[in-house]
Coordinates of C-alpha atoms in Angstrom, one line a residue:
Chain A
N1 CA -0.1 -56.9 54.5
A2 CA 0.0 -55.9 58.2
G3 CA 1.4 -59.6 59.2
V4 CA 0.6 -60.7 62.8
T5 CA -0.6 -57.4 65.0
Q6 CA -2.0 -57.8 68.4
T7 CA -3.7 -55.3 71.2
P8 CA -3.5 -53.6 73.6
K9 CA 0.8 -53.2 73.3
F10 CA 0.5 -52.4 77.0
Q11 CA -1.7 -53.7 80.1
V12 CA -1.1 -53.2 84.0
L13 CA -3.5 -55.2 85.5
K14 CA -4.7 -56.0 89.4
T15 CA -4.2 -58.7 90.8
G16 CA -7.3 -60.5 90.4
Q17 CA -8.7 -58.9 87.7
S18 CA -9.4 -60.3 83.9
M19 CA -8.6 -58.9 80.4
T20 CA -8.7 -60.2 76.3
L21 CA -5.1 -59.9 74.4
Q22 CA -6.0 -59.8 70.9
C23 CA -4.4 -61.2 67.7
A24 CA -5.1 -60.9 64.0
Q25 CA -3.6 -62.2 61.0
D26 CA -3.7 -61.8 57.1
M27 CA -1.7 -63.9 55.5
N28 CA -4.5 -66.8 55.8
H29 CA -2.7 -68.8 58.3
N30 CA -4.3 -72.5 59.7
S31 CA -1.7 -72.0 62.6
M32 CA -1.4 -69.8 65.9
Y33 CA 0.3 -69.6 69.2
W34 CA 0.3 -67.9 72.0
Y35 CA 3.3 -67.5 73.9
R36 CA 5.2 -65.7 76.8
Q37 CA 8.7 -64.6 77.0
D38 CA 10.6 -63.9 80.6
P39 CA 14.1 -62.6 81.2
G40 CA 16.8 -65.4 81.0
M41 CA 14.3 -67.6 79.0
G42 CA 12.8 -68.5 76.3
L43 CA 9.5 -68.7 74.6
R44 CA 7.0 -70.7 76.1
L45 CA 4.4 -72.2 74.7
I46 CA 1.1 -71.1 75.7
Y47 CA -0.9 -72.4 73.6
Y48 CA -1.9 -72.9 70.2
S49 CA -4.2 -73.9 67.3
A50 CA -3.2 -75.8 64.4
S51 CA -6.3 -75.0 62.3
E52 CA -9.7 -73.2 62.7
G53 CA -11.6 -74.5 65.2
T54 CA -9.2 -76.8 67.4
T55 CA -7.0 -75.2 70.4
D56 CA -4.3 -77.4 72.4
K57 CA -2.7 -76.3 75.3
G58 CA 1.0 -75.7 75.7
E59 CA 3.3 -75.9 77.9
V60 CA 2.6 -73.4 80.0
P61 CA -1.7 -73.2 79.7
N62 CA -2.5 -72.4 83.6
G63 CA -5.1 -69.4 84.5
Y64 CA -5.3 -68.8 81.2
N65 CA -8.0 -69.3 77.9
V66 CA -7.7 -69.3 74.3
S67 CA -10.4 -68.5 72.1
R68 CA -9.7 -69.3 67.9
L69 CA -12.5 -67.1 66.9
N70 CA -12.5 -67.5 63.3
K71 CA -8.9 -68.1 61.3
R72 CA -7.6 -65.2 61.7
E73 CA -8.1 -64.5 64.8
F74 CA -6.6 -66.1 68.3
S75 CA -7.4 -64.3 71.4
L76 CA -5.8 -64.9 75.0
R77 CA -8.0 -64.8 78.1
L78 CA -6.6 -64.3 81.7
E79 CA -9.4 -65.1 83.8
S80 CA -8.1 -63.6 87.1
A81 CA -4.7 -62.3 86.4
A82 CA -1.8 -62.8 89.5
P83 CA 2.0 -61.3 89.4
S84 CA 3.3 -65.1 87.9
Q85 CA 1.4 -63.6 84.7
T86 CA 3.6 -60.6 84.5
S87 CA 5.6 -61.3 81.2
V88 CA 5.7 -60.1 77.5
Y89 CA 3.1 -61.9 75.3
F90 CA 4.1 -63.0 71.4
C91 CA 1.3 -63.8 68.8
A92 CA 2.3 -65.6 66.1
S93 CA 1.2 -67.4 63.1
S94 CA 2.3 -69.9 60.6
E95 CA 1.1 -71.5 57.6
Q96 CA 1.2 -75.5 59.2
S97 CA 2.2 -75.8 62.3
N98 CA 6.1 -76.7 62.9
Y99 CA 6.5 -73.9 60.0
E100 CA 8.3 -70.8 60.2
Q101 CA 6.5 -68.4 62.6
Y102 CA 5.8 -64.7 62.0
F103 CA 5.4 -63.1 65.3
G104 CA 3.3 -59.9 66.3
P105 CA 4.9 -57.2 68.0
G106 CA 4.3 -58.4 71.6
T107 CA 2.0 -57.3 75.0
R108 CA 3.7 -56.1 77.7
L109 CA 1.9 -57.1 80.6
T110 CA 2.1 -55.7 84.3
V111 CA -0.2 -57.5 86.9
T112 CA 0.7 -55.8 90.4
Chain B
K1 CA 13.5 -84.2 77.8
N2 CA 13.7 -82.3 74.5
Q3 CA 16.2 -79.1 75.1
V4 CA 17.9 -76.4 73.1
E5 CA 20.8 -74.6 74.8
Q6 CA 22.3 -71.6 73.4
S7 CA 26.1 -69.8 74.0
P8 CA 27.5 -67.5 74.9
Q9 CA 24.3 -66.2 76.9
S10 CA 25.9 -62.6 75.4
L11 CA 28.6 -61.3 73.7
I12 CA 30.4 -57.7 72.8
I13 CA 31.6 -57.2 69.5
L14 CA 33.1 -54.0 67.7
E15 CA 31.7 -52.7 64.1
G16 CA 32.8 -54.8 61.4
K17 CA 34.2 -57.4 63.5
N18 CA 32.3 -61.7 62.3
C19 CA 30.8 -63.7 65.5
T20 CA 29.7 -66.9 65.8
L21 CA 26.7 -68.1 67.4
Q22 CA 26.7 -71.7 69.3
C23 CA 23.4 -74.1 69.3
N24 CA 22.9 -77.4 70.9
Y25 CA 19.3 -79.3 70.7
T26 CA 18.3 -83.0 72.5
V27 CA 15.1 -82.7 70.0
S28 CA 14.0 -85.9 68.0
P29 CA 13.1 -86.8 66.2
F30 CA 14.5 -83.4 64.1
S31 CA 12.4 -81.2 61.4
N32 CA 14.0 -78.5 61.3
L33 CA 15.4 -75.3 62.8
R34 CA 15.4 -71.8 62.9
W35 CA 17.4 -68.7 63.4
Y36 CA 15.3 -65.7 64.6
K37 CA 16.3 -62.1 64.7
Q38 CA 14.8 -60.7 68.1
D39 CA 15.0 -56.6 68.6
T40 CA 14.8 -54.9 72.0
G41 CA 10.9 -54.7 72.3
R42 CA 10.0 -56.4 68.6
G43 CA 8.4 -60.0 67.9
P44 CA 11.2 -62.6 66.8
V45 CA 12.4 -62.2 62.9
S46 CA 13.3 -65.4 61.0
L47 CA 16.5 -65.5 59.5
T48 CA 16.9 -68.8 57.9
I49 CA 15.5 -72.4 58.4
M50 CA 17.1 -75.7 58.1
T51 CA 16.0 -79.2 56.7
F52 CA 18.1 -82.4 58.1
S53 CA 19.3 -82.5 54.5
E54 CA 21.0 -79.2 54.2
N55 CA 24.0 -78.2 56.2
T56 CA 24.6 -74.2 55.5
K57 CA 22.2 -71.2 54.6
S58 CA 23.1 -67.7 54.1
N59 CA 20.5 -64.9 53.9
G60 CA 23.4 -61.5 53.3
R61 CA 25.6 -61.7 56.3
Y62 CA 24.2 -64.4 58.4
T63 CA 25.1 -67.4 57.7
A64 CA 23.7 -70.7 59.0
T65 CA 25.2 -74.4 59.5
L66 CA 23.7 -77.9 61.3
D67 CA 25.4 -81.0 61.7
A68 CA 22.2 -82.7 62.6
D69 CA 24.4 -85.8 63.2
T70 CA 26.1 -83.5 66.0
K71 CA 22.9 -82.1 66.8
Q72 CA 25.0 -78.4 66.9
S73 CA 24.0 -75.3 64.3
S74 CA 25.7 -71.7 64.7
L75 CA 25.4 -68.5 63.2
H76 CA 27.8 -66.6 62.0
I77 CA 27.7 -63.0 61.7
T78 CA 29.7 -61.6 59.1
A79 CA 31.4 -57.8 59.4
S80 CA 29.0 -56.8 62.1
Q81 CA 26.7 -53.2 61.9
L82 CA 25.3 -51.6 65.0
S83 CA 22.0 -51.9 63.7
D84 CA 22.9 -56.7 64.2
S85 CA 22.5 -55.5 68.4
A86 CA 19.4 -58.0 69.4
S87 CA 18.5 -61.4 71.1
Y88 CA 19.5 -64.4 68.2
I89 CA 17.5 -67.2 69.2
C90 CA 17.6 -70.7 67.7
V91 CA 14.0 -73.1 67.8
V92 CA 14.2 -76.7 66.6
S93 CA 11.4 -78.8 65.5
G94 CA 10.2 -82.2 65.7
P95 CA 7.7 -83.7 63.0
G96 CA 4.1 -84.4 63.7
G97 CA 1.7 -82.6 65.9
F98 CA 3.5 -79.5 67.2
K99 CA 7.2 -79.6 68.6
T100 CA 9.1 -76.9 68.8
I101 CA 11.3 -75.2 71.6
F102 CA 13.0 -72.2 71.0
G103 CA 16.2 -71.7 73.0
A104 CA 16.7 -68.8 75.2
G105 CA 18.9 -66.7 73.0
T106 CA 22.2 -65.4 73.1
R107 CA 22.5 -61.6 73.4
L108 CA 24.0 -59.6 71.0
F109 CA 25.8 -56.1 71.5
V110 CA 27.9 -54.3 68.7
K111 CA 30.0 -51.8 69.6
A112 CA 31.1 -48.3 67.5

């Protein structure tokens, strides 16, 4: 089992460019999440998907969109990147909402 | 407002020594509390999870305690090793929907 995988590991974007972060899990989990982590701050929820076919906004959704493509995959899209979106992005999954979460290795994104 | 506060922000200890990290929360109602370990450049990994009725749980050299009345938890690390150098994150969840708050973490440095 690979657990939770994320691609890419690193990315540099110019302001205004768009990109999609990919996430997949092979644990047959129902719930999936996207977080960002900034220095000195806790993980902040961007969007989550409680189950296949549903998505909901988290604490900091502005500037992002998500797609729950199927039970395995949950992608995060930045339509027009801004320097404030420079961060480390983590995808996670859990059997159900509020259960133990399993995290991917993260994507380090820099927007110049 | 639901919050999770951790202390200290950072800690330096000598290899072989014990240490205790603190977590205070205001999340209510309460469902479970988790401690995660996050190595530099990696995603968080779960150490322990406790529900309302549990007041202590161990995972090897890690022992977590929970006082649901005072809304406090601690993580005790015994006989620290160099590999314990990491951030330790306290996470508190409420029941129903998605109500999960991450603390900012305690950065632990274990020196030889």
